[in-house]
């Protein structure tokens, strides 16, 4: 098989077995496929006597019994033995690009990743501090109303982005936001988990503060393992369980040190545990609901926040927050509503920058970035509020962050191992038959 472009030719010798009588005969065939722009979409175009669409290059390399993979450079004519992984990287990267273009694209890609990660850190950390400012107001005890208003702002921004995407179709890409009662009803169970998650998150932040927020809400990984086993019967490896043990150790050490310092709020700890459980349930139920919204995370956000606005109204009345609002002296203060709106904007933006970071990096890198962000957030909170923490308090934070990072790394390796076909794991150990 020959795959070629402007820079050279890829020679693949394929071993096929065909039954002849009682035995099996091995023969070599060499169909030709052109390596053109279709390669970027994973397709190859067959040439010769039988033109038409050929199989994808990835399929050829992974599932055919390739005896030899050689690359012939067009300029020098040298033939180099290549592995499958390198050929796949060449196909995905586009080997027809010049060295200057490659270096430029790498530089631009590095800059984009740096900008996206910085933007994610800025939006996430700012949102946490802003929510803490709104919820820590001594004159206003209405956390449900604050959360309700942020959901309302998110719904309004979704509608605004939908209108802008119609006015500027080439610049803004956003899915249509047409309300469907049936879709809203099917998303409703997830919305109940969603409002529990954001409410307990805000209540945990209100009672424990920003510095202890990372530890107080650190059990989401542990609940992921627990609920995965209980709900979807998915087992977890011993290494991942050990990582969860490290997280639990860091959590209890942090609670102990907060108690020693006299700043422990058991109410905040309970809300943190409930928030962690809801975060895990939200992730599980989101996978089930995604087909209902055509796989669009923005549609899901729209229906979730719209349902939340409706569900929050009776809760605000039941918990007596109407009276707290009516007696709030800054109720008609423009600065207060400006900060409330800004909190809603950052709540909407965190969904966008999270998707952006995953797009330009990977889910694994996103989790690592989130762990590093939590560490920076804790340090900033201690510095901003001029707090003094013991060595064991810092140790608890490090245990939580190291356990979370190790769990992410272990799960990433396990997923990568599952994605590799069994035949490729043993192929390197086998020797190709010479002369075939």
Short mmCIF file of N, CA and C in Angstrom, two decimals, residues 64 66 77 91 133 160 205 319 338 379 433:
data_model
loop_
_atom_site.label_atom_id
_atom_site.label_comp_id
_atom_site.label_asym_id
_atom_site.label_seq_id
_atom_site.Cartn_x
_atom_site.Cartn_y
_atom_site.Cartn_z
N UNK A 64 -5.21 -3.63 10.30
CA UNK A 64 -4.56 -4.50 9.32
C UNK A 64 -3.26 -5.03 9.92
N UNK A 66 -0.02 -5.02 9.44
CA UNK A 66 1.05 -4.39 8.67
C UNK A 66 2.39 -5.00 9.05
N UNK A 77 15.13 10.72 -0.99
CA UNK A 77 14.87 9.37 -1.45
C UNK A 77 15.16 8.30 -0.42
N UNK A 91 -0.08 12.02 10.08
CA UNK A 91 -1.34 12.22 9.37
C UNK A 91 -2.18 13.29 10.04
N UNK A 133 -18.11 37.29 48.54
CA UNK A 133 -18.45 38.68 48.90
C UNK A 133 -19.97 38.86 49.00
N UNK A 160 -29.56 36.03 24.92
CA UNK A 160 -28.81 37.09 24.25
C UNK A 160 -27.82 36.51 23.24
N UNK A 205 -19.51 27.77 50.86
CA UNK A 205 -18.64 28.95 50.73
C UNK A 205 -18.99 30.01 51.76
N UNK A 319 -38.30 29.63 52.97
CA UNK A 319 -37.21 29.92 53.90
C UNK A 319 -37.18 31.37 54.35
N UNK A 338 -25.24 45.62 40.57
CA UNK A 338 -24.13 45.45 39.64
C UNK A 338 -23.28 44.24 40.00
N UNK A 379 -4.06 29.80 48.44
CA UNK A 379 -2.96 30.70 48.82
C UNK A 379 -3.41 32.15 48.74
N UNK A 433 7.32 -11.32 9.63
CA UNK A 433 7.87 -12.37 8.79
C UNK A 433 8.65 -11.75 7.65
#
